[in-house]
DNA sequence: ACTGACGGGACAACCCGTTTCT
DNA sequence: AGAAACGGGTTGTCCCGTCAGT
């Protein structure tokens, strides 16, 4: 494809469209995102959009696969590949998430969860693409937990797949709750609960006592 | 609201509209729900709707306040008012939720979370109404945990508000994850993780061992 | 239906829409007819149109069934029901058509043939509806010819169905040719040829000599 | 036109475009034929098209003049130049047309008539070009009839121009009627009627008896 | 000679609200 | 109280034409 010609340089028109679409979709949802808004944000016109994408659906699928998927997997999984103790690692990733998500970012929620709740009942392609990301996310955590078991950091009597699934669910639920409350305090409380659950997975049985009441 | 005037009689036109709106909104989201679809489901016409509600927004707010709020609070909180041990009680409520949510119900997700993720960033009235329900839900659980502390069923060194917030977040996250996966197994795994967290709150320190790997 | 309420009075909104659509479709074809043009001609708006018709297709089908079909059948068949000699009768109908079709009317052609040539290869519903009209038209002529045979006006050794089919084809072909030429002379020449064919069907074997050269 | 410059070589890019455009226009009409479809069929892109043709209209005019005109005139007129008896000759040409036009070909109708009915009221250049072809067609038949008169094959008391015009009209009407019916039987019936008309033009006055009823 | 990106406009479909009338 | 007609606006889609680049 002609795309190869400029694969080296960043900032193709296609990338501009994806970025603008990502921003509007995140704010207004997929159905609520108007193409005119996206195009205004990208500084382009209908002709450009329909040259690169056959439909609004196709644009949305590309945003999911090329923007959201790498972002989520990179943020949550790549630290796990480098760390020694997966529980320590997840603690720090969650802490980082709590810090980064503030102000306007907080009110927008998780782009993956937003799409999932809106589109999965009505669009099978979206649902499949989102399911793929969730599966990779869960498998990445489960693999890290199993590695941690072999190294003696994680209790061996737990089911890594189930724990990973619950961790993902709790993360998404926490962000979603804080998004609606528009209150970073809520997010921190949830992160504390999640941290408590993570500590329950540590080798050495006895969970860490919860930090004193605020 | 005017609904109180005819609260005695069942099956009013207003109730029919609310029920039909609830069904369509749950499936298609609020923006995606067309008034024509709702009206067709109710067997009524525009005139009836705008006689009872001033706008689509007003209809949505009424669905939230009169259908979703009582449903959520009744399902999750009323058992806690009757039980002795809140942790046992929540175990059974969660178990009930896991059983009830299957097939088509599973794919539709939690009506409260659906509305929250879709509307809270773009409609402040919705956000406030949803926030109210989440707050009541969290307070109900926190109150039950505090009562359980006094009775000696719950560890005294935890923060009841934080734990309650995390529980609500984990519940919504679990349903949301299972909704996208369309897989009741996912929901059961998440419930097991949540149960594990709940057991960590028990007086008597040592968490229940997780059931053996499937 | 509510339509019964105003069935007695002429000039319903629906009729206005049909008439305006007929005019624009006849001029620009079905695909070329813009809804905005039709609505401007009717003095109405989108809301009115989509209240009465579910789509542009549905509007087109209604124009075919409620405007074009009665017009064609009434113009060509009702005289045959009253006449004694079908060949005399068709002579006069064809003569009437030649006179009526002039100027702007000539350049627009036959509305039935226009729709047939444009839509029959790409829209099965149109094709079926048009085929129905052509069938009724052919059958009406064939019945009249058979009646004429019994009365001794028409040769008994011809196939009435085949003759009727050819007559319809020749009529449409003649109008179509004159439409493109925008020349009423062409139409008159064709009508003369058709008249010659009709005379060949008369009882008394020997065809009328053609009128002398122009 | 520039086409003459490369008339010697077959399979030029220009010819490819014309062939692809002819195929799509025949199926979808001129307005309905999208340039993207034509280009996809030709395996070329916009740049190639607008290098050879200044607009979609120009492409259509070229299809008419360089594809349709030679095809129609060659099919209908060249046999007449070789035959001795024009009526015998037309019988065989019509019979050939009846045999060749079947299945998918039947449903597409006559490319000349298709263009005429769609475009002649809205595009004067098309109308003129089509009129030219019809005129040449009619004149070719009329000339053959006049030659036949001199040789004694054709009745001398008819107007050759009028007869030729009616023959062309009847041919187009017959193909058009069969196209809509999607029934080769209709076409055969019409051809029989046309054959009957042709026999009425023979020297020797008495028309051939029609074949017995089917 | 030909490619691909892009501009800009038009169209059908849909949707929410209002109003009139029964 | 409710049915039906209608207004007015927005959205996704598609399509023709141009232009810089090779």
PDB file of C-alpha atoms in Angstrom, chain A residues 13-193:
ATOM      1  CA  UNK A  13      -3.514  12.316   7.523  1.00  0.00           C
ATOM      2  CA  UNK A  14      -4.810   8.972   8.626  1.00  0.00           C
ATOM      3  CA  UNK A  15      -3.176   9.392  12.011  1.00  0.00           C
ATOM      4  CA  UNK A  16      -4.660  12.857  12.321  1.00  0.00           C
ATOM      5  CA  UNK A  17      -8.087  11.449  11.674  1.00  0.00           C
ATOM      6  CA  UNK A  18      -7.615   8.664  14.182  1.00  0.00           C
ATOM      7  CA  UNK A  19      -6.443  11.068  16.855  1.00  0.00           C
ATOM      8  CA  UNK A  20      -9.296  13.480  16.281  1.00  0.00           C
ATOM      9  CA  UNK A  21     -11.806  10.656  16.229  1.00  0.00           C
ATOM     10  CA  UNK A  22     -10.373   9.240  19.419  1.00  0.00           C
ATOM     11  CA  UNK A  23     -10.764  12.565  21.190  1.00  0.00           C
ATOM     12  CA  UNK A  24     -14.365  13.126  20.115  1.00  0.00           C
ATOM     13  CA  UNK A  25     -15.436   9.530  20.653  1.00  0.00           C
ATOM     14  CA  UNK A  26     -13.975   9.571  24.103  1.00  0.00           C
ATOM     15  CA  UNK A  27     -15.927  12.687  24.990  1.00  0.00           C
ATOM     16  CA  UNK A  28     -19.247  12.014  23.256  1.00  0.00           C
ATOM     17  CA  UNK A  29     -19.312   8.269  22.822  1.00  0.00           C
ATOM     18  CA  UNK A  30     -19.273   6.557  19.455  1.00  0.00           C
ATOM     19  CA  UNK A  31     -22.873   7.245  18.475  1.00  0.00           C
ATOM     20  CA  UNK A  32     -22.685  10.754  19.863  1.00  0.00           C
ATOM     21  CA  UNK A  33     -19.518  11.587  17.980  1.00  0.00           C
ATOM     22  CA  UNK A  34     -20.430  13.554  14.898  1.00  0.00           C
ATOM     23  CA  UNK A  35     -18.203  13.240  11.867  1.00  0.00           C
ATOM     24  CA  UNK A  36     -18.349  16.989  11.438  1.00  0.00           C
ATOM     25  CA  UNK A  37     -16.898  17.432  14.903  1.00  0.00           C
ATOM     26  CA  UNK A  38     -14.161  14.925  14.205  1.00  0.00           C
ATOM     27  CA  UNK A  39     -13.323  16.567  10.898  1.00  0.00           C
ATOM     28  CA  UNK A  40     -13.324  20.024  12.435  1.00  0.00           C
ATOM     29  CA  UNK A  41     -10.922  18.729  15.049  1.00  0.00           C
ATOM     30  CA  UNK A  42      -8.719  17.210  12.387  1.00  0.00           C
ATOM     31  CA  UNK A  43      -8.908  20.211  10.075  1.00  0.00           C
ATOM     32  CA  UNK A  44     -10.048  17.986   7.227  1.00  0.00           C
ATOM     33  CA  UNK A  45     -13.176  17.333   5.182  1.00  0.00           C
ATOM     34  CA  UNK A  46     -15.505  14.500   4.316  1.00  0.00           C
ATOM     35  CA  UNK A  47     -13.500  13.584   1.264  1.00  0.00           C
ATOM     36  CA  UNK A  48     -10.388  12.903   3.288  1.00  0.00           C
ATOM     37  CA  UNK A  49     -12.229  10.784   5.799  1.00  0.00           C
ATOM     38  CA  UNK A  50     -13.992   8.553   3.302  1.00  0.00           C
ATOM     39  CA  UNK A  51     -10.793   8.133   1.378  1.00  0.00           C
ATOM     40  CA  UNK A  52      -9.170   6.483   4.385  1.00  0.00           C
ATOM     41  CA  UNK A  53     -12.172   4.802   5.998  1.00  0.00           C
ATOM     42  CA  UNK A  54     -15.161   3.230   4.365  1.00  0.00           C
ATOM     43  CA  UNK A  55     -17.595   4.221   7.094  1.00  0.00           C
ATOM     44  CA  UNK A  56     -17.908   5.647  10.573  1.00  0.00           C
ATOM     45  CA  UNK A  57     -17.852   2.094  11.875  1.00  0.00           C
ATOM     46  CA  UNK A  58     -14.556   1.417  10.134  1.00  0.00           C
ATOM     47  CA  UNK A  59     -13.107   4.568  11.647  1.00  0.00           C
ATOM     48  CA  UNK A  60     -14.249   3.451  15.075  1.00  0.00           C
ATOM     49  CA  UNK A  61     -12.775  -0.011  14.633  1.00  0.00           C
ATOM     50  CA  UNK A  62      -9.458   1.540  13.630  1.00  0.00           C
ATOM     51  CA  UNK A  63      -9.478   3.812  16.676  1.00  0.00           C
ATOM     52  CA  UNK A  64     -10.051   0.761  18.830  1.00  0.00           C
ATOM     53  CA  UNK A  65      -7.360  -1.366  17.249  1.00  0.00           C
ATOM     54  CA  UNK A  66      -4.724   1.251  16.540  1.00  0.00           C
ATOM     55  CA  UNK A  67      -5.138   3.735  19.383  1.00  0.00           C
ATOM     56  CA  UNK A  68      -6.910   2.156  22.310  1.00  0.00           C
ATOM     57  CA  UNK A  69      -5.469  -1.338  22.128  1.00  0.00           C
ATOM     58  CA  UNK A  70      -1.793  -0.332  22.093  1.00  0.00           C
ATOM     59  CA  UNK A  71      -2.415   2.308  24.718  1.00  0.00           C
ATOM     60  CA  UNK A  72      -4.104  -0.055  27.169  1.00  0.00           C
ATOM     61  CA  UNK A  73      -1.730  -2.937  26.649  1.00  0.00           C
ATOM     62  CA  UNK A  74       1.302  -0.730  26.794  1.00  0.00           C
ATOM     63  CA  UNK A  75       0.227   1.039  29.943  1.00  0.00           C
ATOM     64  CA  UNK A  76      -0.779  -2.068  31.888  1.00  0.00           C
ATOM     65  CA  UNK A  77       1.325  -4.881  30.494  1.00  0.00           C
ATOM     66  CA  UNK A  78       4.729  -3.577  29.492  1.00  0.00           C
ATOM     67  CA  UNK A  79       5.724  -2.740  33.088  1.00  0.00           C
ATOM     68  CA  UNK A  80       4.852  -6.301  34.054  1.00  0.00           C
ATOM     69  CA  UNK A  81       7.310  -7.662  31.530  1.00  0.00           C
ATOM     70  CA  UNK A  82      10.160  -5.778  33.125  1.00  0.00           C
ATOM     71  CA  UNK A  83       9.372  -6.152  36.827  1.00  0.00           C
ATOM     72  CA  UNK A  84      10.416  -8.971  39.084  1.00  0.00           C
ATOM     73  CA  UNK A  85       7.496  -8.988  41.520  1.00  0.00           C
ATOM     74  CA  UNK A  86       4.180  -8.606  39.650  1.00  0.00           C
ATOM     75  CA  UNK A  87       2.319  -7.438  42.759  1.00  0.00           C
ATOM     76  CA  UNK A  88       4.784  -4.654  43.425  1.00  0.00           C
ATOM     77  CA  UNK A  89       4.597  -3.785  39.777  1.00  0.00           C
ATOM     78  CA  UNK A  90       0.815  -3.586  39.696  1.00  0.00           C
ATOM     79  CA  UNK A  91       0.834  -1.469  42.808  1.00  0.00           C
ATOM     80  CA  UNK A  92       2.965   1.079  41.054  1.00  0.00           C
ATOM     81  CA  UNK A  93       0.963   0.963  37.815  1.00  0.00           C
ATOM     82  CA  UNK A  94      -2.265   1.491  39.734  1.00  0.00           C
ATOM     83  CA  UNK A  95      -0.696   4.310  41.698  1.00  0.00           C
ATOM     84  CA  UNK A  96       0.440   5.884  38.460  1.00  0.00           C
ATOM     85  CA  UNK A  97      -3.064   5.563  37.019  1.00  0.00           C
ATOM     86  CA  UNK A  98      -4.514   7.251  40.100  1.00  0.00           C
ATOM     87  CA  UNK A  99      -2.175  10.173  39.701  1.00  0.00           C
ATOM     88  CA  UNK A 100      -2.514  10.587  35.967  1.00  0.00           C
ATOM     89  CA  UNK A 101      -6.291  10.466  35.956  1.00  0.00           C
ATOM     90  CA  UNK A 102      -7.359  13.786  37.296  1.00  0.00           C
ATOM     91  CA  UNK A 103      -9.498  16.764  36.382  1.00  0.00           C
ATOM     92  CA  UNK A 104     -10.920  16.526  32.909  1.00  0.00           C
ATOM     93  CA  UNK A 105      -9.311  13.169  32.310  1.00  0.00           C
ATOM     94  CA  UNK A 106     -11.210  11.751  35.247  1.00  0.00           C
ATOM     95  CA  UNK A 107     -14.606  12.761  33.888  1.00  0.00           C
ATOM     96  CA  UNK A 108     -13.915  11.019  30.575  1.00  0.00           C
ATOM     97  CA  UNK A 109     -13.287   7.606  32.084  1.00  0.00           C
ATOM     98  CA  UNK A 110     -11.543   4.677  30.462  1.00  0.00           C
ATOM     99  CA  UNK A 111     -11.874   4.803  26.669  1.00  0.00           C
ATOM    100  CA  UNK A 112     -11.995   1.035  26.487  1.00  0.00           C
ATOM    101  CA  UNK A 113     -14.744   0.685  29.056  1.00  0.00           C
ATOM    102  CA  UNK A 114     -16.687   3.541  27.522  1.00  0.00           C
ATOM    103  CA  UNK A 115     -16.761   1.813  24.162  1.00  0.00           C
ATOM    104  CA  UNK A 116     -17.507  -1.532  25.747  1.00  0.00           C
ATOM    105  CA  UNK A 117     -20.548  -0.369  27.672  1.00  0.00           C
ATOM    106  CA  UNK A 118     -21.940   1.627  24.767  1.00  0.00           C
ATOM    107  CA  UNK A 119     -21.258  -0.572  21.782  1.00  0.00           C
ATOM    108  CA  UNK A 120     -20.877  -4.183  22.792  1.00  0.00           C
ATOM    109  CA  UNK A 121     -24.620  -4.917  22.881  1.00  0.00           C
ATOM    110  CA  UNK A 122     -25.273  -3.411  19.467  1.00  0.00           C
ATOM    111  CA  UNK A 123     -22.145  -4.011  17.398  1.00  0.00           C
ATOM    112  CA  UNK A 124     -20.555  -7.402  17.250  1.00  0.00           C
ATOM    113  CA  UNK A 125     -17.341  -6.195  15.600  1.00  0.00           C
ATOM    114  CA  UNK A 126     -16.752  -3.688  18.366  1.00  0.00           C
ATOM    115  CA  UNK A 127     -17.570  -6.319  20.953  1.00  0.00           C
ATOM    116  CA  UNK A 128     -15.095  -8.771  19.466  1.00  0.00           C
ATOM    117  CA  UNK A 129     -12.347  -6.177  19.222  1.00  0.00           C
ATOM    118  CA  UNK A 130     -12.891  -5.046  22.785  1.00  0.00           C
ATOM    119  CA  UNK A 131     -13.050  -8.625  23.986  1.00  0.00           C
ATOM    120  CA  UNK A 132      -9.688  -9.245  22.369  1.00  0.00           C
ATOM    121  CA  UNK A 133      -8.125  -6.375  24.308  1.00  0.00           C
ATOM    122  CA  UNK A 134      -9.648  -7.499  27.595  1.00  0.00           C
ATOM    123  CA  UNK A 135      -8.458 -11.024  26.955  1.00  0.00           C
ATOM    124  CA  UNK A 136      -4.894  -9.915  26.213  1.00  0.00           C
ATOM    125  CA  UNK A 137      -4.969  -7.706  29.278  1.00  0.00           C
ATOM    126  CA  UNK A 138      -6.190 -10.529  31.505  1.00  0.00           C
ATOM    127  CA  UNK A 139      -3.748 -13.009  30.019  1.00  0.00           C
ATOM    128  CA  UNK A 140      -0.881 -10.584  30.501  1.00  0.00           C
ATOM    129  CA  UNK A 141      -1.690 -10.224  34.192  1.00  0.00           C
ATOM    130  CA  UNK A 142      -2.281 -13.945  34.608  1.00  0.00           C
ATOM    131  CA  UNK A 143       1.053 -14.776  33.001  1.00  0.00           C
ATOM    132  CA  UNK A 144       2.813 -12.322  35.287  1.00  0.00           C
ATOM    133  CA  UNK A 145       1.124 -13.848  38.301  1.00  0.00           C
ATOM    134  CA  UNK A 146       2.182 -17.331  37.257  1.00  0.00           C
ATOM    135  CA  UNK A 147       5.746 -16.143  36.788  1.00  0.00           C
ATOM    136  CA  UNK A 148       5.511 -14.572  40.224  1.00  0.00           C
ATOM    137  CA  UNK A 149       4.375 -17.910  41.642  1.00  0.00           C
ATOM    138  CA  UNK A 150       7.428 -19.669  40.269  1.00  0.00           C
ATOM    139  CA  UNK A 151       9.637 -16.996  41.770  1.00  0.00           C
ATOM    140  CA  UNK A 152       7.901 -17.256  45.125  1.00  0.00           C
ATOM    141  CA  UNK A 153       6.343 -13.802  45.143  1.00  0.00           C
ATOM    142  CA  UNK A 154       2.752 -14.938  44.691  1.00  0.00           C
ATOM    143  CA  UNK A 155       0.712 -17.481  46.595  1.00  0.00           C
ATOM    144  CA  UNK A 156       0.566 -20.745  44.710  1.00  0.00           C
ATOM    145  CA  UNK A 157      -2.939 -21.671  45.834  1.00  0.00           C
ATOM    146  CA  UNK A 158      -4.759 -19.091  43.764  1.00  0.00           C
ATOM    147  CA  UNK A 159      -6.129 -19.298  40.247  1.00  0.00           C
ATOM    148  CA  UNK A 160      -4.100 -16.787  38.256  1.00  0.00           C
ATOM    149  CA  UNK A 161      -6.714 -16.461  35.493  1.00  0.00           C
ATOM    150  CA  UNK A 162      -9.523 -15.744  37.911  1.00  0.00           C
ATOM    151  CA  UNK A 163      -7.486 -13.263  39.896  1.00  0.00           C
ATOM    152  CA  UNK A 164      -6.452 -11.473  36.708  1.00  0.00           C
ATOM    153  CA  UNK A 165     -10.036 -11.247  35.523  1.00  0.00           C
ATOM    154  CA  UNK A 166     -11.143  -9.766  38.810  1.00  0.00           C
ATOM    155  CA  UNK A 167      -8.296  -7.258  38.790  1.00  0.00           C
ATOM    156  CA  UNK A 168      -9.300  -6.016  35.342  1.00  0.00           C
ATOM    157  CA  UNK A 169     -12.944  -5.815  36.391  1.00  0.00           C
ATOM    158  CA  UNK A 170     -12.061  -3.920  39.549  1.00  0.00           C
ATOM    159  CA  UNK A 171      -9.870  -1.453  37.650  1.00  0.00           C
ATOM    160  CA  UNK A 172     -12.595  -0.705  35.126  1.00  0.00           C
ATOM    161  CA  UNK A 173     -15.263  -0.506  37.804  1.00  0.00           C
ATOM    162  CA  UNK A 174     -13.155   1.884  39.837  1.00  0.00           C
ATOM    163  CA  UNK A 175     -12.485   4.240  36.977  1.00  0.00           C
ATOM    164  CA  UNK A 176     -16.127   4.102  35.991  1.00  0.00           C
ATOM    165  CA  UNK A 177     -17.334   4.931  39.470  1.00  0.00           C
ATOM    166  CA  UNK A 178     -14.905   7.816  39.826  1.00  0.00           C
ATOM    167  CA  UNK A 179     -15.855   9.082  36.378  1.00  0.00           C
ATOM    168  CA  UNK A 180     -19.458   9.433  37.379  1.00  0.00           C
ATOM    169  CA  UNK A 181     -18.654  10.916  40.773  1.00  0.00           C
ATOM    170  CA  UNK A 182     -16.092  13.237  39.166  1.00  0.00           C
ATOM    171  CA  UNK A 183     -14.210  12.828  42.417  1.00  0.00           C
ATOM    172  CA  UNK A 184     -10.586  11.673  42.503  1.00  0.00           C
ATOM    173  CA  UNK A 185     -11.112  10.683  46.109  1.00  0.00           C
ATOM    174  CA  UNK A 186     -13.404   7.917  44.965  1.00  0.00           C
ATOM    175  CA  UNK A 187     -10.704   6.659  42.648  1.00  0.00           C
ATOM    176  CA  UNK A 188      -8.139   6.627  45.426  1.00  0.00           C
ATOM    177  CA  UNK A 189     -10.459   4.718  47.731  1.00  0.00           C
ATOM    178  CA  UNK A 190     -11.043   2.128  45.059  1.00  0.00           C
ATOM    179  CA  UNK A 191      -7.329   1.834  44.380  1.00  0.00           C
ATOM    180  CA  UNK A 192      -6.793   1.210  48.060  1.00  0.00           C
ATOM    181  CA  UNK A 193      -9.334  -1.594  47.969  1.00  0.00           C
TER     182      UNK A 193
END
